[in-house]
Amino acid sequence: MKVILLLLSMIARSSQLTLGECGTEARRPQLTDIAVVCGTSSINLAVQICPVIYTGYNETLLILNHMLDTTCRATLDETVNPPVARFSFPLNMTHACGSTFMTTSAAGTGIFSDFSNIQTVNISGVIRSVDPTTGTITYNAELKYYYSCAYPLEYLVNNTQIDVSASSIAIKDNNGSFISTLSLQLFTDTNYTRPLVMPELGIELRTSVYVEVKATNLTGQYHVLLDRCYASISPLPNNSSYFNLLVPCSKDPFTTIIENGDSQSARFHFPAFRFIEQQNQTVSTYYLHCITRLCEKSTCSTFKQCNNRRKRNAVDTSALDTSKTYTLSSVKIVTKAETNALNSAGSLGLPVGILAFSYFTAVGIGAGF
């Protein structure tokens, strides 16, 4: 321990910022001296450095969760006013830089009111000062800066119409969203290697549509579990006809679940269908939506059990607040409304036209005589 303190003391003297340069910012520490940004892929901490220097320390003597690893140490940022000591650590590894991960459960509300267990992971830790003073006494007060980020593990993933085959977008920072990237993509093959490119006139009815919801840059502690997937005529499911493909403890007989809650990808496929209310249209167009849960590997099996869910057959879309959901985009699903009827009409069109022309020609000649 003495060697560590001596090393830190030597490093501390290398700081470029002095108390005189702090000016009016040279003061006692306050509770508001730490800023926490709960990012999608990392947590970023900023501690005002002048109160730290005023107390007898500098950025090299601030230690994150007792971690002396260089990747967990602070860097001085004098480009901002007031200057700060910055810490940053990624979320794609469990217990990053000594942080504590704690998952809690609570009853769902709003769009998630069907579910009795909605999980939230809380990531927390503390920045402590290390006193370089040697001897019996010290005049330096101990500094502690606590941080905490709460990330919900339940998300609504739904489609909006765009003009490319499939895409995924990174979720923007929004007061702590644990997933850095969610993607929902459609494929045409069982190996999920060929993206579905939607033809202008739509795909044939009963064509197999392969769906993958995937999380990337996510700590291996969590898996992806689809709680509900459904199709709706409107890009936003409010006040729109919908059809459940997969609901808690149930699924449509034609929906085949390949993988769900077993890894960081969930996969299923279903045959293309059409909405009857669009029967007078050339094509039937609808959008796919999935409520996606991130569950700890040890608890995913629990969420699959029906006795832990409040089963309901309908989707309560009235409670959906789109401003609080995370939307990923892929293509609209377009199916040909009446393929066989269109082909028959096309093949009969020419003979019928000739017969009609002959009939009216004959009538015209008769009228002339």
mmCIF file of C-alpha atoms in Angstrom:
data_model
loop_
_atom_site.group_PDB
_atom_site.id
_atom_site.type_symbol
_atom_site.label_atom_id
_atom_site.label_comp_id
_atom_site.label_asym_id
_atom_site.label_seq_id
_atom_site.Cartn_x
_atom_site.Cartn_y
_atom_site.Cartn_z
ATOM 1 C CA MET A 1 0.000 0.000 0.000
ATOM 2 C CA LYS A 2 2.838 2.417 0.802
ATOM 3 C CA VAL A 3 4.340 1.771 -2.638
ATOM 4 C CA ILE A 4 1.006 2.587 -4.287
ATOM 5 C CA LEU A 5 0.636 5.788 -2.289
ATOM 6 C CA LEU A 6 4.189 6.837 -3.134
ATOM 7 C CA LEU A 7 3.567 6.172 -6.818
ATOM 8 C CA LEU A 8 0.306 8.129 -6.758
ATOM 9 C CA SER A 9 1.999 10.975 -4.916
ATOM 10 C CA MET A 10 4.698 11.200 -7.567
ATOM 11 C CA ILE A 11 2.096 11.138 -10.335
ATOM 12 C CA ALA A 12 -0.012 13.738 -8.564
ATOM 13 C CA ARG A 13 2.722 16.336 -8.832
ATOM 14 C CA SER A 14 2.575 16.036 -12.621
ATOM 15 C CA SER A 15 -0.856 17.684 -12.863
ATOM 16 C CA GLN A 16 -0.757 20.857 -14.950
ATOM 17 C CA LEU A 17 -3.628 22.684 -13.246
ATOM 18 C CA THR A 18 -2.866 24.707 -10.109
ATOM 19 C CA LEU A 19 -5.118 26.138 -7.446
ATOM 20 C CA GLY A 20 -4.275 29.670 -8.551
ATOM 21 C CA GLU A 21 -5.547 28.925 -12.050
ATOM 22 C CA CYS A 22 -8.920 27.832 -10.668
ATOM 23 C CA GLY A 23 -9.884 31.371 -9.642
ATOM 24 C CA THR A 24 -13.409 31.531 -8.244
ATOM 25 C CA GLU A 25 -13.844 27.785 -8.800
ATOM 26 C CA ALA A 26 -11.394 27.096 -5.950
ATOM 27 C CA ARG A 27 -13.928 26.122 -3.277
ATOM 28 C CA ARG A 28 -15.103 23.280 -1.093
ATOM 29 C CA PRO A 29 -16.661 20.294 -2.905
ATOM 30 C CA GLN A 30 -20.442 20.184 -3.421
ATOM 31 C CA LEU A 31 -22.922 17.429 -4.185
ATOM 32 C CA THR A 32 -23.417 18.790 -7.701
ATOM 33 C CA ASP A 33 -19.744 18.513 -8.640
ATOM 34 C CA ILE A 34 -20.228 15.212 -10.517
ATOM 35 C CA ALA A 35 -22.068 14.861 -13.843
ATOM 36 C CA VAL A 36 -23.195 11.421 -15.018
ATOM 37 C CA VAL A 37 -24.074 10.538 -18.616
ATOM 38 C CA CYS A 38 -25.719 7.132 -18.942
ATOM 39 C CA GLY A 39 -24.756 6.361 -22.530
ATOM 40 C CA THR A 40 -25.897 3.543 -24.778
ATOM 41 C CA SER A 41 -22.496 1.869 -24.878
ATOM 42 C CA SER A 42 -20.609 3.511 -22.006
ATOM 43 C CA ILE A 43 -21.026 5.533 -18.840
ATOM 44 C CA ASN A 44 -19.223 8.867 -18.727
ATOM 45 C CA LEU A 45 -18.422 10.712 -15.506
ATOM 46 C CA ALA A 46 -17.152 14.271 -15.107
ATOM 47 C CA VAL A 47 -15.954 15.632 -11.748
ATOM 48 C CA GLN A 48 -15.189 19.332 -11.352
ATOM 49 C CA ILE A 49 -11.459 19.332 -10.630
ATOM 50 C CA CYS A 50 -10.953 22.685 -8.900
ATOM 51 C CA PRO A 51 -12.778 21.654 -5.692
ATOM 52 C CA VAL A 52 -10.650 18.491 -5.777
ATOM 53 C CA ILE A 53 -7.458 20.554 -5.969
ATOM 54 C CA TYR A 54 -8.790 22.858 -3.242
ATOM 55 C CA THR A 55 -9.152 19.802 -0.969
ATOM 56 C CA GLY A 56 -5.566 18.686 -1.604
ATOM 57 C CA TYR A 57 -5.885 16.230 -4.480
ATOM 58 C CA ASN A 58 -5.898 16.236 -8.274
ATOM 59 C CA GLU A 59 -7.244 13.987 -11.025
ATOM 60 C CA THR A 60 -4.515 11.364 -10.566
ATOM 61 C CA LEU A 61 -5.603 10.809 -6.973
ATOM 62 C CA LEU A 62 -9.222 10.080 -7.879
ATOM 63 C CA ILE A 63 -9.719 6.313 -8.147
ATOM 64 C CA LEU A 64 -12.772 4.665 -9.679
ATOM 65 C CA ASN A 65 -13.981 1.673 -7.651
ATOM 66 C CA HIS A 66 -10.464 0.940 -6.355
ATOM 67 C CA MET A 67 -9.350 0.199 -9.955
ATOM 68 C CA LEU A 68 -5.771 1.229 -10.731
ATOM 69 C CA ASP A 69 -6.029 0.016 -14.319
ATOM 70 C CA THR A 70 -4.997 2.816 -16.683
ATOM 71 C CA THR A 71 -8.207 2.370 -18.708
ATOM 72 C CA CYS A 72 -10.213 3.234 -15.585
ATOM 73 C CA ARG A 73 -8.238 6.339 -14.604
ATOM 74 C CA ALA A 74 -9.287 9.956 -14.986
ATOM 75 C CA THR A 75 -8.142 12.354 -17.681
ATOM 76 C CA LEU A 76 -8.002 16.115 -17.160
ATOM 77 C CA ASP A 77 -10.145 18.184 -19.518
ATOM 78 C CA GLU A 78 -9.304 21.894 -19.439
ATOM 79 C CA THR A 79 -11.224 22.681 -22.631
ATOM 80 C CA VAL A 80 -14.429 23.157 -20.639
ATOM 81 C CA ASN A 81 -15.233 25.729 -17.963
ATOM 82 C CA PRO A 82 -14.965 24.782 -15.194
ATOM 83 C CA PRO A 83 -12.349 22.077 -15.967
ATOM 84 C CA VAL A 84 -13.238 18.480 -15.108
ATOM 85 C CA ALA A 85 -11.691 15.073 -14.532
ATOM 86 C CA ARG A 86 -13.328 12.590 -16.900
ATOM 87 C CA PHE A 87 -13.933 8.867 -16.453
ATOM 88 C CA SER A 88 -15.394 6.610 -19.110
ATOM 89 C CA PHE A 89 -15.966 2.860 -19.173
ATOM 90 C CA PRO A 90 -17.840 0.602 -21.623
ATOM 91 C CA LEU A 91 -20.976 -1.401 -20.899
ATOM 92 C CA ASN A 92 -20.143 -4.322 -23.171
ATOM 93 C CA MET A 93 -18.389 -6.096 -20.335
ATOM 94 C CA THR A 94 -19.842 -7.092 -16.982
ATOM 95 C CA HIS A 95 -18.658 -5.112 -13.927
ATOM 96 C CA ALA A 96 -16.702 -2.663 -16.087
ATOM 97 C CA CYS A 97 -14.092 -0.779 -14.049
ATOM 98 C CA GLY A 98 -15.422 -2.336 -10.881
ATOM 99 C CA SER A 99 -18.999 -1.097 -11.273
ATOM 100 C CA THR A 100 -21.786 -2.978 -9.558
ATOM 101 C CA PHE A 101 -24.580 -4.422 -11.718
ATOM 102 C CA MET A 102 -27.891 -5.031 -9.930
ATOM 103 C CA THR A 103 -31.098 -6.135 -11.650
ATOM 104 C CA THR A 104 -34.501 -5.430 -10.105
ATOM 105 C CA SER A 105 -38.042 -6.334 -11.173
ATOM 106 C CA ALA A 106 -41.337 -4.469 -10.945
ATOM 107 C CA ALA A 107 -44.831 -4.732 -12.388
ATOM 108 C CA GLY A 108 -45.153 -3.382 -15.914
ATOM 109 C CA THR A 109 -47.159 -0.270 -16.746
ATOM 110 C CA GLY A 110 -48.507 1.298 -19.939
ATOM 111 C CA ILE A 111 -47.697 -0.764 -23.016
ATOM 112 C CA PHE A 112 -45.982 -3.297 -20.739
ATOM 113 C CA SER A 113 -48.952 -3.690 -18.360
ATOM 114 C CA ASP A 114 -49.356 -7.279 -19.553
ATOM 115 C CA PHE A 115 -46.149 -8.268 -17.823
ATOM 116 C CA SER A 116 -45.772 -8.747 -14.099
ATOM 117 C CA ASN A 117 -41.991 -8.558 -14.196
ATOM 118 C CA ILE A 118 -40.242 -5.665 -15.931
ATOM 119 C CA GLN A 119 -36.533 -5.672 -15.224
ATOM 120 C CA THR A 120 -34.200 -2.724 -14.755
ATOM 121 C CA VAL A 121 -30.438 -3.000 -14.360
ATOM 122 C CA ASN A 122 -28.759 -0.473 -12.085
ATOM 123 C CA ILE A 123 -25.043 0.172 -12.630
ATOM 124 C CA SER A 124 -23.368 2.016 -9.795
ATOM 125 C CA GLY A 125 -20.035 2.777 -8.190
ATOM 126 C CA VAL A 126 -17.982 5.410 -6.424
ATOM 127 C CA ILE A 127 -14.960 7.610 -7.112
ATOM 128 C CA ARG A 128 -12.771 7.972 -4.038
ATOM 129 C CA SER A 129 -9.782 10.142 -3.302
ATOM 130 C CA VAL A 130 -6.494 8.555 -2.252
ATOM 131 C CA ASP A 131 -4.619 10.605 0.348
ATOM 132 C CA PRO A 132 -0.897 10.731 -0.528
ATOM 133 C CA THR A 133 -0.020 12.052 2.925
ATOM 134 C CA THR A 134 2.434 9.915 4.879
ATOM 135 C CA GLY A 135 2.583 10.107 8.636
ATOM 136 C CA THR A 136 0.192 10.046 11.542
ATOM 137 C CA ILE A 137 -2.303 12.758 10.571
ATOM 138 C CA THR A 138 -3.691 14.451 7.444
ATOM 139 C CA TYR A 139 -5.514 17.687 6.740
ATOM 140 C CA ASN A 140 -7.148 16.395 3.567
ATOM 141 C CA ALA A 141 -10.843 15.467 3.679
ATOM 142 C CA GLU A 142 -11.789 12.225 1.957
ATOM 143 C CA LEU A 143 -13.764 12.735 -1.240
ATOM 144 C CA LYS A 144 -16.454 10.337 -2.481
ATOM 145 C CA TYR A 145 -18.443 10.773 -5.681
ATOM 146 C CA TYR A 146 -21.240 8.243 -6.177
ATOM 147 C CA TYR A 147 -22.837 7.502 -9.546
ATOM 148 C CA SER A 148 -25.752 5.358 -10.635
ATOM 149 C CA CYS A 149 -27.417 4.607 -13.970
ATOM 150 C CA ALA A 150 -30.724 2.765 -14.328
ATOM 151 C CA TYR A 151 -31.384 1.061 -17.663
ATOM 152 C CA PRO A 152 -34.792 -0.470 -18.473
ATOM 153 C CA LEU A 153 -34.600 -3.894 -20.096
ATOM 154 C CA GLU A 154 -37.942 -3.786 -21.919
ATOM 155 C CA TYR A 155 -38.341 -2.080 -25.303
ATOM 156 C CA LEU A 156 -40.864 -1.746 -28.099
ATOM 157 C CA VAL A 157 -39.195 -2.445 -31.434
ATOM 158 C CA ASN A 158 -41.430 -1.543 -34.337
ATOM 159 C CA ASN A 159 -41.190 -0.848 -38.026
ATOM 160 C CA THR A 160 -41.654 2.343 -39.950
ATOM 161 C CA GLN A 161 -41.771 2.532 -43.701
ATOM 162 C CA ILE A 162 -38.504 3.267 -45.513
ATOM 163 C CA ASP A 163 -37.271 2.484 -48.980
ATOM 164 C CA VAL A 164 -34.424 0.068 -48.311
ATOM 165 C CA SER A 165 -34.465 -3.660 -47.703
ATOM 166 C CA ALA A 166 -33.576 -3.475 -44.003
ATOM 167 C CA SER A 167 -31.637 -1.332 -41.578
ATOM 168 C CA SER A 168 -30.792 -0.826 -37.942
ATOM 169 C CA ILE A 169 -30.198 2.424 -36.125
ATOM 170 C CA ALA A 170 -28.332 3.131 -32.928
ATOM 171 C CA ILE A 171 -30.543 4.206 -30.080
ATOM 172 C CA LYS A 172 -29.791 7.731 -28.917
ATOM 173 C CA ASP A 173 -28.876 8.375 -25.335
ATOM 174 C CA ASN A 174 -32.073 8.924 -23.406
ATOM 175 C CA ASN A 175 -31.523 9.029 -19.678
ATOM 176 C CA GLY A 176 -29.903 5.633 -19.754
ATOM 177 C CA SER A 177 -30.899 3.080 -22.408
ATOM 178 C CA PHE A 178 -28.897 -0.077 -22.006
ATOM 179 C CA ILE A 179 -28.865 -1.246 -25.600
ATOM 180 C CA SER A 180 -26.366 0.401 -27.879
ATOM 181 C CA THR A 181 -27.924 -1.011 -31.039
ATOM 182 C CA LEU A 182 -31.104 -2.954 -31.738
ATOM 183 C CA SER A 183 -31.945 -4.209 -35.173
ATOM 184 C CA LEU A 184 -34.973 -5.876 -36.684
ATOM 185 C CA GLN A 185 -34.292 -7.420 -40.066
ATOM 186 C CA LEU A 186 -36.238 -9.598 -42.483
ATOM 187 C CA PHE A 187 -34.674 -12.492 -44.404
ATOM 188 C CA THR A 188 -35.681 -15.000 -47.063
ATOM 189 C CA ASP A 189 -33.719 -18.076 -45.939
ATOM 190 C CA THR A 190 -33.484 -20.350 -42.909
ATOM 191 C CA ASN A 191 -29.835 -19.387 -42.363
ATOM 192 C CA TYR A 192 -30.715 -15.678 -42.055
ATOM 193 C CA THR A 193 -28.090 -14.654 -44.594
ATOM 194 C CA ARG A 194 -30.195 -13.214 -47.453
ATOM 195 C CA PRO A 195 -32.072 -10.008 -46.541
ATOM 196 C CA LEU A 196 -35.614 -9.772 -47.851
ATOM 197 C CA VAL A 197 -35.835 -7.214 -50.642
ATOM 198 C CA MET A 198 -39.485 -6.312 -51.024
ATOM 199 C CA PRO A 199 -40.688 -6.307 -54.669
ATOM 200 C CA GLU A 200 -42.736 -3.333 -55.796
ATOM 201 C CA LEU A 201 -45.843 -5.493 -56.257
ATOM 202 C CA GLY A 202 -45.259 -7.415 -53.036
ATOM 203 C CA ILE A 203 -44.408 -10.985 -52.196
ATOM 204 C CA GLU A 204 -46.621 -14.009 -52.793
ATOM 205 C CA LEU A 205 -49.040 -15.074 -50.090
ATOM 206 C CA ARG A 206 -47.637 -17.859 -47.871
ATOM 207 C CA THR A 207 -44.051 -16.814 -48.655
ATOM 208 C CA SER A 208 -41.940 -17.517 -45.573
ATOM 209 C CA VAL A 209 -40.740 -14.311 -43.889
ATOM 210 C CA TYR A 210 -37.798 -14.835 -41.522
ATOM 211 C CA VAL A 211 -37.466 -12.268 -38.722
ATOM 212 C CA GLU A 212 -34.421 -11.563 -36.561
ATOM 213 C CA VAL A 213 -34.248 -9.133 -33.619
ATOM 214 C CA LYS A 214 -30.637 -8.682 -32.579
ATOM 215 C CA ALA A 215 -28.736 -6.747 -29.920
ATOM 216 C CA THR A 216 -25.087 -5.830 -30.466
ATOM 217 C CA ASN A 217 -22.387 -4.292 -28.291
ATOM 218 C CA LEU A 218 -24.229 -5.655 -25.270
ATOM 219 C CA THR A 219 -22.693 -7.271 -22.213
ATOM 220 C CA GLY A 220 -22.892 -11.051 -22.432
ATOM 221 C CA GLN A 221 -24.875 -11.090 -19.212
ATOM 222 C CA TYR A 222 -28.146 -10.522 -21.105
ATOM 223 C CA HIS A 223 -30.122 -12.327 -23.798
ATOM 224 C CA VAL A 224 -32.867 -11.077 -26.141
ATOM 225 C CA LEU A 225 -36.390 -12.339 -25.433
ATOM 226 C CA LEU A 226 -39.376 -11.407 -27.600
ATOM 227 C CA ASP A 227 -42.402 -10.861 -25.385
ATOM 228 C CA ARG A 228 -44.782 -9.989 -28.203
ATOM 229 C CA CYS A 229 -44.658 -9.525 -31.959
ATOM 230 C CA TYR A 230 -47.599 -8.370 -34.017
ATOM 231 C CA ALA A 231 -48.426 -6.861 -37.388
ATOM 232 C CA SER A 232 -50.474 -3.716 -37.918
ATOM 233 C CA ILE A 233 -51.728 -1.845 -40.945
ATOM 234 C CA SER A 234 -50.466 1.467 -39.597
ATOM 235 C CA PRO A 235 -46.747 2.152 -38.997
ATOM 236 C CA LEU A 236 -47.807 3.255 -35.512
ATOM 237 C CA PRO A 237 -50.082 0.649 -33.945
ATOM 238 C CA ASN A 238 -52.520 3.167 -32.428
ATOM 239 C CA ASN A 239 -56.068 2.778 -33.741
ATOM 240 C CA SER A 240 -55.023 0.250 -36.362
ATOM 241 C CA SER A 241 -55.996 -3.305 -37.207
ATOM 242 C CA TYR A 242 -53.406 -5.721 -35.896
ATOM 243 C CA PHE A 243 -52.672 -9.429 -35.853
ATOM 244 C CA ASN A 244 -50.735 -11.222 -33.123
ATOM 245 C CA LEU A 245 -47.897 -13.402 -34.341
ATOM 246 C CA LEU A 246 -46.459 -14.052 -30.898
ATOM 247 C CA VAL A 247 -48.027 -13.105 -27.560
ATOM 248 C CA PRO A 248 -47.237 -14.158 -23.989
ATOM 249 C CA CYS A 249 -47.693 -17.922 -23.567
ATOM 250 C CA SER A 250 -49.196 -18.216 -27.047
ATOM 251 C CA LYS A 251 -48.476 -17.796 -30.741
ATOM 252 C CA ASP A 252 -50.245 -18.018 -34.061
ATOM 253 C CA PRO A 253 -50.241 -21.657 -35.283
ATOM 254 C CA PHE A 254 -48.423 -20.582 -38.430
ATOM 255 C CA THR A 255 -45.633 -18.772 -36.550
ATOM 256 C CA THR A 256 -42.506 -20.859 -35.930
ATOM 257 C CA ILE A 257 -40.141 -19.739 -33.167
ATOM 258 C CA ILE A 258 -36.558 -20.745 -33.892
ATOM 259 C CA GLU A 259 -34.711 -19.013 -31.065
ATOM 260 C CA ASN A 260 -35.967 -16.806 -28.262
ATOM 261 C CA GLY A 261 -34.253 -15.900 -24.999
ATOM 262 C CA ASP A 262 -31.280 -18.163 -25.722
ATOM 263 C CA SER A 263 -28.735 -15.653 -27.029
ATOM 264 C CA GLN A 264 -28.459 -12.026 -28.140
ATOM 265 C CA SER A 265 -30.571 -12.823 -31.196
ATOM 266 C CA ALA A 266 -34.219 -13.905 -31.380
ATOM 267 C CA ARG A 267 -35.545 -15.524 -34.545
ATOM 268 C CA PHE A 268 -38.882 -16.699 -35.888
ATOM 269 C CA HIS A 269 -40.655 -17.005 -39.236
ATOM 270 C CA PHE A 270 -44.224 -16.837 -40.504
ATOM 271 C CA PRO A 271 -45.996 -17.184 -43.882
ATOM 272 C CA ALA A 272 -46.950 -13.934 -45.584
ATOM 273 C CA PHE A 273 -50.627 -13.082 -45.198
ATOM 274 C CA ARG A 274 -52.902 -10.178 -46.023
ATOM 275 C CA PHE A 275 -55.405 -8.113 -44.040
ATOM 276 C CA ILE A 276 -58.962 -8.721 -45.221
ATOM 277 C CA GLU A 277 -59.883 -5.034 -44.974
ATOM 278 C CA GLN A 278 -57.340 -4.433 -47.750
ATOM 279 C CA GLN A 279 -58.959 -6.996 -50.079
ATOM 280 C CA ASN A 280 -59.970 -4.337 -52.603
ATOM 281 C CA GLN A 281 -56.412 -3.083 -52.895
ATOM 282 C CA THR A 282 -53.793 -4.376 -55.292
ATOM 283 C CA VAL A 283 -51.450 -5.217 -52.439
ATOM 284 C CA SER A 284 -51.775 -5.624 -48.691
ATOM 285 C CA THR A 285 -49.278 -3.576 -46.681
ATOM 286 C CA TYR A 286 -48.512 -3.912 -42.980
ATOM 287 C CA TYR A 287 -45.740 -3.424 -40.439
ATOM 288 C CA LEU A 288 -44.125 -5.669 -37.885
ATOM 289 C CA HIS A 289 -43.682 -4.652 -34.223
ATOM 290 C CA CYS A 290 -41.891 -6.530 -31.436
ATOM 291 C CA ILE A 291 -41.771 -5.819 -27.706
ATOM 292 C CA THR A 292 -38.269 -6.930 -26.799
ATOM 293 C CA ARG A 293 -37.001 -7.805 -23.344
ATOM 294 C CA LEU A 294 -33.391 -8.063 -22.210
ATOM 295 C CA CYS A 295 -33.188 -10.737 -19.538
ATOM 296 C CA GLU A 296 -30.290 -12.057 -17.529
ATOM 297 C CA LYS A 297 -29.192 -15.456 -18.785
ATOM 298 C CA SER A 298 -30.204 -17.088 -15.542
ATOM 299 C CA THR A 299 -33.720 -15.579 -15.583
ATOM 300 C CA CYS A 300 -34.762 -15.863 -19.241
ATOM 301 C CA SER A 301 -36.338 -19.270 -18.667
ATOM 302 C CA THR A 302 -38.421 -17.768 -15.853
ATOM 303 C CA PHE A 303 -39.972 -15.195 -18.154
ATOM 304 C CA LYS A 304 -40.982 -17.942 -20.572
ATOM 305 C CA GLN A 305 -43.169 -19.546 -17.914
ATOM 306 C CA CYS A 306 -46.842 -18.642 -18.178
ATOM 307 C CA ASN A 307 -47.386 -18.503 -14.422
ATOM 308 C CA ASN A 308 -45.138 -15.428 -14.305
ATOM 309 C CA ARG A 309 -47.166 -13.502 -16.867
ATOM 310 C CA ARG A 310 -50.533 -11.830 -16.893
ATOM 311 C CA LYS A 311 -51.860 -13.378 -20.057
ATOM 312 C CA ARG A 312 -54.046 -11.248 -22.307
ATOM 313 C CA ASN A 313 -55.104 -11.886 -25.878
ATOM 314 C CA ALA A 314 -55.227 -8.289 -27.094
ATOM 315 C CA VAL A 315 -52.624 -5.588 -27.467
ATOM 316 C CA ASP A 316 -53.349 -2.425 -25.499
ATOM 317 C CA THR A 317 -52.112 0.065 -28.058
ATOM 318 C CA SER A 318 -53.901 3.007 -26.468
ATOM 319 C CA ALA A 319 -51.234 3.129 -23.738
ATOM 320 C CA LEU A 320 -48.373 3.406 -26.210
ATOM 321 C CA ASP A 321 -46.333 6.572 -25.832
ATOM 322 C CA THR A 322 -44.142 6.703 -28.925
ATOM 323 C CA SER A 323 -41.922 9.388 -27.392
ATOM 324 C CA LYS A 324 -40.735 6.890 -24.789
ATOM 325 C CA THR A 325 -40.075 3.947 -27.099
ATOM 326 C CA TYR A 326 -37.128 3.103 -29.294
ATOM 327 C CA THR A 327 -37.991 2.622 -32.942
ATOM 328 C CA LEU A 328 -35.960 0.637 -35.452
ATOM 329 C CA SER A 329 -36.823 0.656 -39.131
ATOM 330 C CA SER A 330 -37.043 -2.006 -41.793
ATOM 331 C CA VAL A 331 -39.170 -2.453 -44.900
ATOM 332 C CA LYS A 332 -42.922 -2.521 -44.918
ATOM 333 C CA ILE A 333 -44.282 -5.966 -45.682
ATOM 334 C CA VAL A 334 -46.235 -6.022 -48.934
ATOM 335 C CA THR A 335 -48.192 -9.063 -50.156
ATOM 336 C CA LYS A 336 -50.036 -9.550 -53.406
ATOM 337 C CA ALA A 337 -53.719 -9.436 -52.618
ATOM 338 C CA GLU A 338 -55.116 -11.907 -55.187
ATOM 339 C CA THR A 339 -52.304 -13.440 -57.207
ATOM 340 C CA ASN A 340 -54.277 -16.167 -59.011
ATOM 341 C CA ALA A 341 -57.221 -13.914 -59.861
ATOM 342 C CA LEU A 342 -54.910 -11.343 -61.403
ATOM 343 C CA ASN A 343 -53.196 -13.973 -63.533
ATOM 344 C CA SER A 344 -56.550 -15.351 -64.753
ATOM 345 C CA ALA A 345 -57.811 -11.914 -65.660
ATOM 346 C CA GLY A 346 -54.633 -11.233 -67.535
ATOM 347 C CA SER A 347 -54.846 -14.411 -69.602
ATOM 348 C CA LEU A 348 -58.540 -13.864 -70.428
ATOM 349 C CA GLY A 349 -58.208 -10.184 -71.168
ATOM 350 C CA LEU A 350 -57.258 -10.522 -74.875
ATOM 351 C CA PRO A 351 -59.914 -13.093 -75.991
ATOM 352 C CA VAL A 352 -62.677 -11.270 -74.113
ATOM 353 C CA GLY A 353 -61.625 -8.036 -75.731
ATOM 354 C CA ILE A 354 -61.725 -9.619 -79.226
ATOM 355 C CA LEU A 355 -65.152 -11.151 -78.612
ATOM 356 C CA ALA A 356 -66.506 -7.852 -77.365
ATOM 357 C CA PHE A 357 -65.092 -6.028 -80.387
ATOM 358 C CA SER A 358 -66.642 -8.603 -82.757
ATOM 359 C CA TYR A 359 -70.029 -8.335 -81.063
ATOM 360 C CA PHE A 360 -70.195 -4.560 -81.261
ATOM 361 C CA THR A 361 -68.903 -4.647 -84.857
ATOM 362 C CA ALA A 362 -71.721 -7.013 -85.819
ATOM 363 C CA VAL A 363 -74.292 -4.824 -84.103
ATOM 364 C CA GLY A 364 -72.907 -1.825 -85.924
ATOM 365 C CA ILE A 365 -73.157 -3.526 -89.304
ATOM 366 C CA GLY A 366 -76.705 -4.665 -88.563
ATOM 367 C CA ALA A 367 -77.698 -1.174 -87.633
ATOM 368 C CA GLY A 368 -76.252 0.120 -90.876
ATOM 369 C CA PHE A 369 -78.381 -2.228 -92.977
#
